[in-house]
Coordinates of C-alpha atoms in Angstrom, one line a residue:
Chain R
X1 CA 140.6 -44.8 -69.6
X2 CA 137.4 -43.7 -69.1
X3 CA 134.5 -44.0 -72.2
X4 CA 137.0 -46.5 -73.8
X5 CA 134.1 -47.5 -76.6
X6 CA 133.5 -44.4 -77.8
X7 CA 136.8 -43.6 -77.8
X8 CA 138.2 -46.5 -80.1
X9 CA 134.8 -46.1 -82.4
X10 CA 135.5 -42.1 -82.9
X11 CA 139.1 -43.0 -83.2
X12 CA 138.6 -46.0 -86.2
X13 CA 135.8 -43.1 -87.7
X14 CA 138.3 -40.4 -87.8
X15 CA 140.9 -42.6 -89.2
X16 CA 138.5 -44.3 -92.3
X17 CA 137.6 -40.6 -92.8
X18 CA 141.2 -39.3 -93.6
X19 CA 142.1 -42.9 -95.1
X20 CA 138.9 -42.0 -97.7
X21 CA 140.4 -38.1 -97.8
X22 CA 143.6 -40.0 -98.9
X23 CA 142.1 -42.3 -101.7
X24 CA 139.9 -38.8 -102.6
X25 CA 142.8 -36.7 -103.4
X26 CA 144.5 -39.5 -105.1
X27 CA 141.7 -39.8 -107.6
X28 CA 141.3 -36.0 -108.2
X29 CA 144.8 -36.3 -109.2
X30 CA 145.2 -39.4 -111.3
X31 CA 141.3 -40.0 -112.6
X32 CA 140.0 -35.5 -113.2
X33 CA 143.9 -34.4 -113.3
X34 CA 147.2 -35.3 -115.2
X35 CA 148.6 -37.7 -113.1
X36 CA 151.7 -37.7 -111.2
X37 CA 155.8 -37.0 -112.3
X38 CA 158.1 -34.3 -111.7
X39 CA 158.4 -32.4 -115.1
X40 CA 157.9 -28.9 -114.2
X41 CA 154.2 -28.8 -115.5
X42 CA 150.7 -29.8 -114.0
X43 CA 151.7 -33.1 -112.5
X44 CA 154.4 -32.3 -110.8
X45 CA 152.0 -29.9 -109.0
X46 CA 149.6 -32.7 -108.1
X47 CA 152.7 -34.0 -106.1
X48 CA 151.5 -30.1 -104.1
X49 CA 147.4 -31.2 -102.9
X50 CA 148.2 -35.0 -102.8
X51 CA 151.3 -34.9 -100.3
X52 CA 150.0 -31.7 -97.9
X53 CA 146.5 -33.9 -98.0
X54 CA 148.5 -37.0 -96.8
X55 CA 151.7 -36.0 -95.1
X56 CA 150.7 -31.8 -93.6
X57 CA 147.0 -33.5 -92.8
X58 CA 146.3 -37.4 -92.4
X59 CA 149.7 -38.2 -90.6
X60 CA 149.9 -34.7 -88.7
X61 CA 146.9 -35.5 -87.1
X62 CA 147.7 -39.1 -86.4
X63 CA 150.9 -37.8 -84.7
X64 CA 148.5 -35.5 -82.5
X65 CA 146.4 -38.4 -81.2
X66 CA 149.3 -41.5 -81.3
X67 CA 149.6 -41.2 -77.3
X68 CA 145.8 -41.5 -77.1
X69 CA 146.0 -44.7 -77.9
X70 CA 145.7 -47.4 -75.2
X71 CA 147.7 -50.1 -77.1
X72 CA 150.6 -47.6 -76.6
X73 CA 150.5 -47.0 -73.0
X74 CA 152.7 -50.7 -72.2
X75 CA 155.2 -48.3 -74.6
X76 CA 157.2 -46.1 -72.0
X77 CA 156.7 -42.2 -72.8
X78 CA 160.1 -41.8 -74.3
X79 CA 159.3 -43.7 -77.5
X80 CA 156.3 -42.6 -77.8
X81 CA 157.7 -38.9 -77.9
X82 CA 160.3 -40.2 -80.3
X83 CA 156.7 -41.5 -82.6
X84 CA 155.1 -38.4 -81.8
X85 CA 157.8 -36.6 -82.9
X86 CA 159.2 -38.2 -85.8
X87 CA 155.5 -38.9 -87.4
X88 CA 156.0 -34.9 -87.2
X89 CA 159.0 -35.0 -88.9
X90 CA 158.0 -37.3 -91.8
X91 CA 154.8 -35.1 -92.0
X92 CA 156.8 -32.3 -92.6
X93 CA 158.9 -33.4 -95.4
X94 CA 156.2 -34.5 -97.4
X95 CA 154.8 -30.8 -96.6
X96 CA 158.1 -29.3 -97.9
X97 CA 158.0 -31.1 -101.0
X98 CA 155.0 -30.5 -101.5
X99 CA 155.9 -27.1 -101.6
X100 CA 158.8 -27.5 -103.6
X101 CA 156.4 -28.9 -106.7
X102 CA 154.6 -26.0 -106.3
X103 CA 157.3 -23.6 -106.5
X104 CA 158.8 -25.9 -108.9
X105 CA 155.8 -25.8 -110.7
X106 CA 155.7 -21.4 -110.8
X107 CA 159.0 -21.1 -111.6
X108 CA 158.5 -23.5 -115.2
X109 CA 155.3 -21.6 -115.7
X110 CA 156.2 -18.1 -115.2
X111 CA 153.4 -18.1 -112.5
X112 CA 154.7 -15.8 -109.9
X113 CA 155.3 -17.5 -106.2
X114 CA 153.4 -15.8 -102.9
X115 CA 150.9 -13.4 -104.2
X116 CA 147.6 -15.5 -102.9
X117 CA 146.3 -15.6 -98.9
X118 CA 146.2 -19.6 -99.3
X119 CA 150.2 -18.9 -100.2
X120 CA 150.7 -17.0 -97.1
X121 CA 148.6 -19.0 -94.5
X122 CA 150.5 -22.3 -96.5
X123 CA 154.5 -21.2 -96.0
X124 CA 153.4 -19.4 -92.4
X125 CA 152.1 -23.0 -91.5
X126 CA 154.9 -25.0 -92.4
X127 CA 157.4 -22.3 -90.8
X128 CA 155.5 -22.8 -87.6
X129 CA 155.1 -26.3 -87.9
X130 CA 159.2 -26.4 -88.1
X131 CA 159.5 -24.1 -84.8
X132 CA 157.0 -26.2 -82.8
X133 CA 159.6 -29.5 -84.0
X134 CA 162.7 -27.6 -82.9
X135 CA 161.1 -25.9 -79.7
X136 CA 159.4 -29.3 -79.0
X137 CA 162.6 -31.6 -79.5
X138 CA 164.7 -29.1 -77.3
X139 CA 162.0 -29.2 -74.4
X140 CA 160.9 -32.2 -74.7
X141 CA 163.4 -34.8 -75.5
X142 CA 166.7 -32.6 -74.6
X143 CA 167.7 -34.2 -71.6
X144 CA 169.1 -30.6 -69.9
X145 CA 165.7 -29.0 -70.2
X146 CA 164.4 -28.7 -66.9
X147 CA 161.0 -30.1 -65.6
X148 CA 160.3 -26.2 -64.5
X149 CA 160.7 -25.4 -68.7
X150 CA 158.4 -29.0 -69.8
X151 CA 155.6 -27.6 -67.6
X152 CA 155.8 -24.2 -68.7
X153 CA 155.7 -24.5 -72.7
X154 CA 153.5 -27.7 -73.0
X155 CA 150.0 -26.1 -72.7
X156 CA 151.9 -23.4 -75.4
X157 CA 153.4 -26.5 -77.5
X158 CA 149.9 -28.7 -77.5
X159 CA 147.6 -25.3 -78.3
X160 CA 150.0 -24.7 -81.1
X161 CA 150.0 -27.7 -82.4
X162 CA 146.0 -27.9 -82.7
X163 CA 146.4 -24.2 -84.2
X164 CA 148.7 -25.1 -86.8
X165 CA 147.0 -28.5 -87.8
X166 CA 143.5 -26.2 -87.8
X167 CA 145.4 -23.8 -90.1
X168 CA 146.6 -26.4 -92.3
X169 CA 143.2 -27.6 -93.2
X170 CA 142.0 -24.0 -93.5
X171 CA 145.2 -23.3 -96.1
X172 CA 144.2 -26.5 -98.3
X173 CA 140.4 -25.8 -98.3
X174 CA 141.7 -22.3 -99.9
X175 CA 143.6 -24.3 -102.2
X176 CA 140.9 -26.3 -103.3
X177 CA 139.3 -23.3 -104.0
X178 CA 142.1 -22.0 -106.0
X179 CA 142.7 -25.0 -108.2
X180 CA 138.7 -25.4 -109.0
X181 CA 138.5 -21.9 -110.1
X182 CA 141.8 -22.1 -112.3
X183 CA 141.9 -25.7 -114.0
X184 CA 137.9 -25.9 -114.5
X185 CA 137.2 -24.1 -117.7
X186 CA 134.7 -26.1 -119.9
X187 CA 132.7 -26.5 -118.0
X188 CA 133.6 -23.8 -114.8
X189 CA 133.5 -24.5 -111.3
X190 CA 129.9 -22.4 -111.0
X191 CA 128.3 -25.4 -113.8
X192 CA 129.2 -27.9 -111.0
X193 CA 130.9 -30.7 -113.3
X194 CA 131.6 -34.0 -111.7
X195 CA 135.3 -32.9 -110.4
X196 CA 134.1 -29.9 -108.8
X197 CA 130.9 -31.9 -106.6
X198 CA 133.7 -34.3 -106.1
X199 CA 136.8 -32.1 -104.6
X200 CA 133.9 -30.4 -102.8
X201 CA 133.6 -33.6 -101.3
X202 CA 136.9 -33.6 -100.5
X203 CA 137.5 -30.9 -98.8
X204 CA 134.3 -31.6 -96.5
X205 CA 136.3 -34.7 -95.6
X206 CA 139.3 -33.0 -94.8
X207 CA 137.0 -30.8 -92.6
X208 CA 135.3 -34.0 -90.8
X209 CA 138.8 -35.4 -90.1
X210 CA 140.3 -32.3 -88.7
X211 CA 136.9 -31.9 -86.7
X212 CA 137.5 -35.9 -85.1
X213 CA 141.5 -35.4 -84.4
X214 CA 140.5 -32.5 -82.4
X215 CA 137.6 -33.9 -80.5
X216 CA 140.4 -36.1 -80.1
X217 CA 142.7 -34.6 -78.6
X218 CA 140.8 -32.2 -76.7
X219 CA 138.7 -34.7 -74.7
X220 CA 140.5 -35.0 -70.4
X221 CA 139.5 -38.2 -69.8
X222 CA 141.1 -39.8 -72.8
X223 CA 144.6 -38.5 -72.0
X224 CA 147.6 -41.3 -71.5
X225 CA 147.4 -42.1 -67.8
X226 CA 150.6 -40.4 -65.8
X227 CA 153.7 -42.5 -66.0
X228 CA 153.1 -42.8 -62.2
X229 CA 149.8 -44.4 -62.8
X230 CA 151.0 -46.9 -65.5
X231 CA 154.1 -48.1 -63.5
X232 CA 151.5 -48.7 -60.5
X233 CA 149.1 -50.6 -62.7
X234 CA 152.1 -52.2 -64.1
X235 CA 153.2 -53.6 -60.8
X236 CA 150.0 -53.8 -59.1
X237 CA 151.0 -51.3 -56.5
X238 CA 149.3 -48.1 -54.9
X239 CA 151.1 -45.2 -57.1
X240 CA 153.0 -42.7 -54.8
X241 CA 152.3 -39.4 -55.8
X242 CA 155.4 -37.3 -57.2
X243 CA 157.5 -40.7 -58.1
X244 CA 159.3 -40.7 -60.5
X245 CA 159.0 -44.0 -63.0
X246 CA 161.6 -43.6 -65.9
X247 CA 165.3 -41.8 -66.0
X248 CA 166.0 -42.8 -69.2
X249 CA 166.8 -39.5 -71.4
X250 CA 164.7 -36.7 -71.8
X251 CA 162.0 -38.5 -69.8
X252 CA 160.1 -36.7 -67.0
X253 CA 157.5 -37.7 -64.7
X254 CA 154.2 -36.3 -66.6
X255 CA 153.7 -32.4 -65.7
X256 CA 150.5 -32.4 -66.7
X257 CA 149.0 -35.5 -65.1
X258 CA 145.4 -36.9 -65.9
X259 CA 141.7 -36.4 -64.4
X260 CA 142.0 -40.2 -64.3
X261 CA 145.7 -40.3 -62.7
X262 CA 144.7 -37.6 -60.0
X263 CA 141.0 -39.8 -59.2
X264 CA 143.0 -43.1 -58.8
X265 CA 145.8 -41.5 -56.5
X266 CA 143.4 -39.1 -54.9
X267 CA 146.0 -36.5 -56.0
X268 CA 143.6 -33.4 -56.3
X269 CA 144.7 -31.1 -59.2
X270 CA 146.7 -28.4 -58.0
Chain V
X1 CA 141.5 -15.2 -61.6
X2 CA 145.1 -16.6 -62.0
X3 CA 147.2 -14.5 -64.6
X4 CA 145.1 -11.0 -64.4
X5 CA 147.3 -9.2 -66.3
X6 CA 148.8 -11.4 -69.0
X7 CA 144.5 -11.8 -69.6
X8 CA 143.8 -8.5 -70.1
X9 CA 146.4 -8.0 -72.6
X10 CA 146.0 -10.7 -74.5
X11 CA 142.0 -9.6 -74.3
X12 CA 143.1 -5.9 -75.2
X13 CA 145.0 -7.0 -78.5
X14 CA 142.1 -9.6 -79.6
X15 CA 139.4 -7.3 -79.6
X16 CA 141.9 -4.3 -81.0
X17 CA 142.8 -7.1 -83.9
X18 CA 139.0 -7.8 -84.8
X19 CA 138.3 -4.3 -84.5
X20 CA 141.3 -3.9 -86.8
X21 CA 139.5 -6.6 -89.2
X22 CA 136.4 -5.1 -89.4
X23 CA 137.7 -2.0 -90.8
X24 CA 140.0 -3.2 -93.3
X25 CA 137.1 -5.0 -94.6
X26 CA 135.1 -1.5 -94.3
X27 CA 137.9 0.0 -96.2
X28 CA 137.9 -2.9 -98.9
X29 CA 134.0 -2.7 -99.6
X30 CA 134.1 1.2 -99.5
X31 CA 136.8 1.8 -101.2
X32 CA 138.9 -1.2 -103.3
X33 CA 135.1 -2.3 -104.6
X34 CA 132.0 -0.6 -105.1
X35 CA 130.5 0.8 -101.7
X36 CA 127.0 -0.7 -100.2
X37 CA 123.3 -0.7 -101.8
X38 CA 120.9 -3.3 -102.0
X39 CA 120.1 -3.1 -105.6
X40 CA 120.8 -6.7 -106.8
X41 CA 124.6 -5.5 -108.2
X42 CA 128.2 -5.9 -106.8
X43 CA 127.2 -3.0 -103.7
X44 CA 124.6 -6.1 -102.3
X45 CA 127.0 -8.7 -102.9
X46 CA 129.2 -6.1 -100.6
X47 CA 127.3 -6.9 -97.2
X48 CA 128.2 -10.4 -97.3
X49 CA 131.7 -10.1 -96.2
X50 CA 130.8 -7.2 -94.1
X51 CA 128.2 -8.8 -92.3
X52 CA 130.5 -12.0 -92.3
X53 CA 133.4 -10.8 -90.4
X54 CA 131.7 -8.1 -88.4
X55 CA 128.8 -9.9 -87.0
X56 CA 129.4 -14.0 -87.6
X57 CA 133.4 -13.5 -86.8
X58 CA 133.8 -10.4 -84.7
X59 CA 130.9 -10.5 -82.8
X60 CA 130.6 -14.5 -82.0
X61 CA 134.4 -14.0 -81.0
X62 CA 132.9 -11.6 -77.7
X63 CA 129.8 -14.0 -77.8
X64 CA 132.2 -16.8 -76.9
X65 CA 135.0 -15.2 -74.4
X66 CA 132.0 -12.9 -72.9
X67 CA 131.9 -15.3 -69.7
X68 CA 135.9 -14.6 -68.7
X69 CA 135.4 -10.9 -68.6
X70 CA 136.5 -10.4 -65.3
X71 CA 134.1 -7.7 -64.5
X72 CA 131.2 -9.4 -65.6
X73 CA 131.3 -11.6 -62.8
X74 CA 129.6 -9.3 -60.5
X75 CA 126.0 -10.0 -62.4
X76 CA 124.8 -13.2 -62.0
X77 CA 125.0 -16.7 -63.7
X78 CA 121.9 -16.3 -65.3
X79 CA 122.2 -12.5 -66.4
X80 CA 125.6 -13.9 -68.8
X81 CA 123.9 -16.4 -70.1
X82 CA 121.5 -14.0 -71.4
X83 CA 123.7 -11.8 -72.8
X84 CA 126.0 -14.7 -74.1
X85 CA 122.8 -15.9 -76.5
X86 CA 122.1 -12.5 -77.2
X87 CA 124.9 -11.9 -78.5
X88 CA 125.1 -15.4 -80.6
X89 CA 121.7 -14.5 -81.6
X90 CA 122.7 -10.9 -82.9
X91 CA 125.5 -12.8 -84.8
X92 CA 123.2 -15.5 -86.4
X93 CA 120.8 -12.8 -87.8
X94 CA 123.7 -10.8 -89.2
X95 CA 125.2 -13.6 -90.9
X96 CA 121.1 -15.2 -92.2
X97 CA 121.0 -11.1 -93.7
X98 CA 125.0 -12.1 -95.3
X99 CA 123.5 -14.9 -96.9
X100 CA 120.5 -13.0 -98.3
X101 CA 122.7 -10.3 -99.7
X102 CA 124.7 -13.2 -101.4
X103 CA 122.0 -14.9 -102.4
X104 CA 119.9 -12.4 -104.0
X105 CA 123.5 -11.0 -105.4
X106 CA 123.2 -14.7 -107.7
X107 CA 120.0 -14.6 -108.7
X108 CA 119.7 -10.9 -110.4
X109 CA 123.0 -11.5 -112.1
X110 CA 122.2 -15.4 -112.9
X111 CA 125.3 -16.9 -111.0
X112 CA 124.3 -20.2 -109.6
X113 CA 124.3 -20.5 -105.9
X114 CA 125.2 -23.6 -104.0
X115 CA 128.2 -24.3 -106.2
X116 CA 131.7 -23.9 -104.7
X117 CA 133.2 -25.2 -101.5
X118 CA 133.1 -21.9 -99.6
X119 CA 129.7 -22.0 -99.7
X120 CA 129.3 -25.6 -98.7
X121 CA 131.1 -24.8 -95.6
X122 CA 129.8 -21.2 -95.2
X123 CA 126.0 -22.7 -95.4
X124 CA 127.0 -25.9 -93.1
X125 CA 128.3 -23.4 -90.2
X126 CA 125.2 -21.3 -90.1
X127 CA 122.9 -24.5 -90.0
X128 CA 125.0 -25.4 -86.9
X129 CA 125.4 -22.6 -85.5
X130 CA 121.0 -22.0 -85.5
X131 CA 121.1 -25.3 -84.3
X132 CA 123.8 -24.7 -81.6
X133 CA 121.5 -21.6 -80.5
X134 CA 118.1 -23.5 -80.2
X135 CA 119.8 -26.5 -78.2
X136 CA 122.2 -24.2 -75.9
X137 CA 118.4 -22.4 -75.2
X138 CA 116.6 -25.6 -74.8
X139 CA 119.5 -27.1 -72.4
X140 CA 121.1 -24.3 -70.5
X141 CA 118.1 -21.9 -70.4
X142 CA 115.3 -23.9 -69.9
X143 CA 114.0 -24.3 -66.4
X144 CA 113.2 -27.6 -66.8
X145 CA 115.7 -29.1 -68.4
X146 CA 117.8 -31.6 -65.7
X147 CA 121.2 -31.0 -63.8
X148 CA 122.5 -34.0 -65.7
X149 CA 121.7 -33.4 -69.3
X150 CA 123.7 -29.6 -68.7
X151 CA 126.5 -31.7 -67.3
X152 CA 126.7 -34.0 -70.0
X153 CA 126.2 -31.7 -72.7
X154 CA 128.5 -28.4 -71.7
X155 CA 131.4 -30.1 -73.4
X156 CA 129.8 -30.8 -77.0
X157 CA 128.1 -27.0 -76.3
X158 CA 131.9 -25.9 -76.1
X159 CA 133.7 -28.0 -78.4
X160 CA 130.6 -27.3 -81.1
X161 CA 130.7 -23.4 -80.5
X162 CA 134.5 -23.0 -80.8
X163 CA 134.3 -25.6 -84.1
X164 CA 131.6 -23.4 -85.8
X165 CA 133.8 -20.3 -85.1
X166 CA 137.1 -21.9 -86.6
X167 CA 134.8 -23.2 -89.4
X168 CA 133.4 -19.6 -90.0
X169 CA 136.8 -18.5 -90.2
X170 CA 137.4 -21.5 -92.7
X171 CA 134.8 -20.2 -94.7
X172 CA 135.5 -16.4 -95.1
X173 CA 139.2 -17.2 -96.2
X174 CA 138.0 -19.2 -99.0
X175 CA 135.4 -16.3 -100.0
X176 CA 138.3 -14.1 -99.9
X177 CA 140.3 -16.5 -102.0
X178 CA 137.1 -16.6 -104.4
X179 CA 136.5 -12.9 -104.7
X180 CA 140.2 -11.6 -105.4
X181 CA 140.3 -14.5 -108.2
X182 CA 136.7 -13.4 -109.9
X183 CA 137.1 -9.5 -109.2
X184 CA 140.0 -8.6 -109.7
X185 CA 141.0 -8.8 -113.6
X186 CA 143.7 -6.0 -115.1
X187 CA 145.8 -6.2 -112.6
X188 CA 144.8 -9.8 -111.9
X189 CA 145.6 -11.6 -108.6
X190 CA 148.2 -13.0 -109.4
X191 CA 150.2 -9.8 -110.4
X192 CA 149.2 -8.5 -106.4
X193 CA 147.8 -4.7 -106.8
X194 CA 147.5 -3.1 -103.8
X195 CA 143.5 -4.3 -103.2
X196 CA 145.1 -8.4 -102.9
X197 CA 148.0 -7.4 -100.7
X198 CA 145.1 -5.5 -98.1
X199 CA 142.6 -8.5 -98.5
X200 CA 145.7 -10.7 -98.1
X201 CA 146.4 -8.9 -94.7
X202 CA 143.0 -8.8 -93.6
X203 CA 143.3 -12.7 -93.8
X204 CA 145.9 -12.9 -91.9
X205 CA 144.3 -10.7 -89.2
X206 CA 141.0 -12.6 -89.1
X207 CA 143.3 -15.7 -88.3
X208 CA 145.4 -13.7 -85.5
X209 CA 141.5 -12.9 -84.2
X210 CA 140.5 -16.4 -83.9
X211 CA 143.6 -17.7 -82.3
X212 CA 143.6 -15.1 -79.7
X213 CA 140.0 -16.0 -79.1
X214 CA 140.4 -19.6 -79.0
X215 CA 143.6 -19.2 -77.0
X216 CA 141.2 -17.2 -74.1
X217 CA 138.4 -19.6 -74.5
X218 CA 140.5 -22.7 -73.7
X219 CA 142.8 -21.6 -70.9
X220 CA 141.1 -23.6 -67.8
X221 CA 143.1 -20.6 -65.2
X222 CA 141.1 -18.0 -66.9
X223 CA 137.3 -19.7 -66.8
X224 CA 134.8 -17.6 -64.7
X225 CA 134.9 -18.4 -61.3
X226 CA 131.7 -21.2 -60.1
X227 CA 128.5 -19.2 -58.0
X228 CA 129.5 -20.8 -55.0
X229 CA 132.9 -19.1 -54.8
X230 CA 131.6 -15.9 -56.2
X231 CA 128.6 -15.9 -53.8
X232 CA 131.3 -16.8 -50.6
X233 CA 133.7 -14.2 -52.3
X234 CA 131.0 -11.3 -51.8
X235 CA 129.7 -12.5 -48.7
X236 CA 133.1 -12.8 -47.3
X237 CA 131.9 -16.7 -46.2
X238 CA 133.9 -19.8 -47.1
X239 CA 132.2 -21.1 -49.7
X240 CA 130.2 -24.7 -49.0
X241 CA 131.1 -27.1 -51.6
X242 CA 127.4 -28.1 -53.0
X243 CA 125.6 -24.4 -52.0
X244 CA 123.6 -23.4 -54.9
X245 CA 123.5 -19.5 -54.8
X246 CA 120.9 -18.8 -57.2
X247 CA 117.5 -20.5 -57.9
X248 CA 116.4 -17.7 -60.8
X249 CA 114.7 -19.5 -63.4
X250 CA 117.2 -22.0 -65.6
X251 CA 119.8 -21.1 -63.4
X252 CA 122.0 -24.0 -62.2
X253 CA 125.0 -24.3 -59.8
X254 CA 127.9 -24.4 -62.1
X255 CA 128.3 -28.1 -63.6
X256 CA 132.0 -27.6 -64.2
X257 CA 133.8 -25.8 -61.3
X258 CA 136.7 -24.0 -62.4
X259 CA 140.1 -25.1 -61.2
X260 CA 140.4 -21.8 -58.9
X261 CA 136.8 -22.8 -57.3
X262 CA 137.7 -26.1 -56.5
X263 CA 141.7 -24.7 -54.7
X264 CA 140.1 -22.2 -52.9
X265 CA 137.0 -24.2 -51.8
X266 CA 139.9 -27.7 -51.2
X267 CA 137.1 -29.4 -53.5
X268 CA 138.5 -32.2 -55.5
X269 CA 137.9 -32.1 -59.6
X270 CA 136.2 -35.6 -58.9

């Protein structure tokens, strides 16, 4: 991996940040809220900002960079799909219950469901977010799916996933919105009490993390090295270009091999 | 360019969808609210979502994809970059003239400024995106200003410009969150009259802008082709990997050659 440093000292910042994003929305909702239970009132809602800020946010965007990391590479790429994707999958559970508190929550209350834009961005989120599991676990660890298919969709299935992580954060900062202008009465949100400065706070948080994860993610030269490349390192032999390393299930040689792979092997990009 | 067509479209139906967006909110300040004035009352308050998603979301959407219009590439290197800071610059002042509205909107009617999340965020993107302008001058404009500090600063320049823009975007979802919740009282919000359902959509269609935008912006296939193919493509000369084919003041040979340059010139990405 090129820029390895930086890499591991962004990657430790990013995760403190959403660790502190974590510890932030646990105090709004146990120190400035009600607390937590499932009773049909206000804290079984707090089960809504606490699990989308730790499931929907903090482990969605581990999930995004777990194959970034270099203590994972001696991992072959099967597992860490099967990581990848099931860190998805417990990310979005605790994004479905968290929407069941809050519907939960409406229906006690006589609060109608689905009339606010942070409502609609919300549910369209976790819809996608269950379409890019199912497309992604049929292309992607399917063992029929051809390499043809893999090829095709990823640049679609890795865009998609940045969008709907992106649109996640955008969805709870209107939240936070929401639930500063409702519950704050005495004083309001606009006389800046000391649970408004601090969800503020918050949500720039949330902001910095999703800002990190998709440096992140976005940066060439941090990509995992091509399974060609790590089975050459591996053995201490010149990688052949086009072999194939692993036939286990649903495992493919990389189609979208790395800047780094291509340098090493002097395979240019097209 | 690889993919001509499925560009073009996918162009076509961005710009149609922020045109879309900036007359829904046209509609909204003209006829759900009170029109436009600059008399200290609601009608001023009315330019800052105006001027928002016209100008700071509609117009730094072109600012950013300007460079992959395919018939742009006739002018030269140095022409684009003109006209892509022009047009970042016409954005900035339209969004500084939002913030005025806003902010002189606060002080007549003695609502504090400063207070709420949105505009945390809101004020944060246009401090970055004035300082985004001066460096992107300094660096890419500048005549003096070295080969290798445009090299190693393109990638922030891109990551930083298409983070502001999703942040913008952030930012007028939770004004619109705000201003349904404040203005609208019998019907409130919550019981959706027909002025939440059409700020709802128009939402949903600022989001459909961005992704289409960031979709363009990040497809490597679709990047404008380097000088040295353009200047071999006109010439009808095989293009020499190295030639510089403009030396116009802050004009550079391109320090990321586009995957198409390097095929058709056989140049490695290394």
């Amino acid at each position: 991996m090129e820029n390895h440093k930086p890499f591991l000292v962004l990657l430790f910042f990013a995760f403190a940040i959403g660790f502190i994003a974590v510890v932030f929305v646990l105090r709004w909702v146990l120190h400035f809220r009600e607390g937590l239970a499932w009773d049909g009132g206000a804290k079984e809602f707090n089960w809504h900002p606490l699990l989308t800020v730790t499931g929907f946010i903090f482990l969605q965007g581990i999930a995004i960079v777990v194959y970034r990391l270099p203590w994972t590479w001696k991992c072959s790429k099967l597992m860490m799909k099967f990581i990848h994707a099931g860190l998805h999958v417990l990310a979005f559970i605790l994004a479905v219950i968290a929407l069941v508190a809050v519907f939960d929550f409406h229906n006690v209350q006589n609060i109608p469901n689905m009339y606010s834009l942070h409502s609609w961005v919300g549910l369209t989120a976790v819809i996608l977010f269950s379409l890019q599991i199912v497309l992604g676990l049929c292309i992607f660890l399917l063992p029929v799916s051809p390499d043809y298919l893999r090829s095709a969709f990823l640049p679609i299935h890795v865009f998609s996933g940045l969008f709907i992580f992106t649109t996640v954060i955008a969805a709870a900062l209107m939240g936070i919105t929401e639930k500063l202008i409702f519950s704050l009465n005495d004083p309001k949100y606009k006389d800046s009490p000391a649970e408004a400065t601090f969800v503020n706070v918050l949500g720039l948080l949330i902001i910095l993390f999703g800002s990190l994860i998709l440096w992140i993610a976005t940066r060439p030269s941090w990509k995992r090295p091509s399974e060609q490349l790590l089975h050459a390192l591996h053995s201490n032999q010149p990688a052949s270009v086009g072999a194939t390393t692993d036939t286990a299930i649903g495992e493919r040689p990389d189609p979208e091999p790395t800047s780094e792979a291509r340098r090493r092997t002097g395979k240019s990009e097209e």
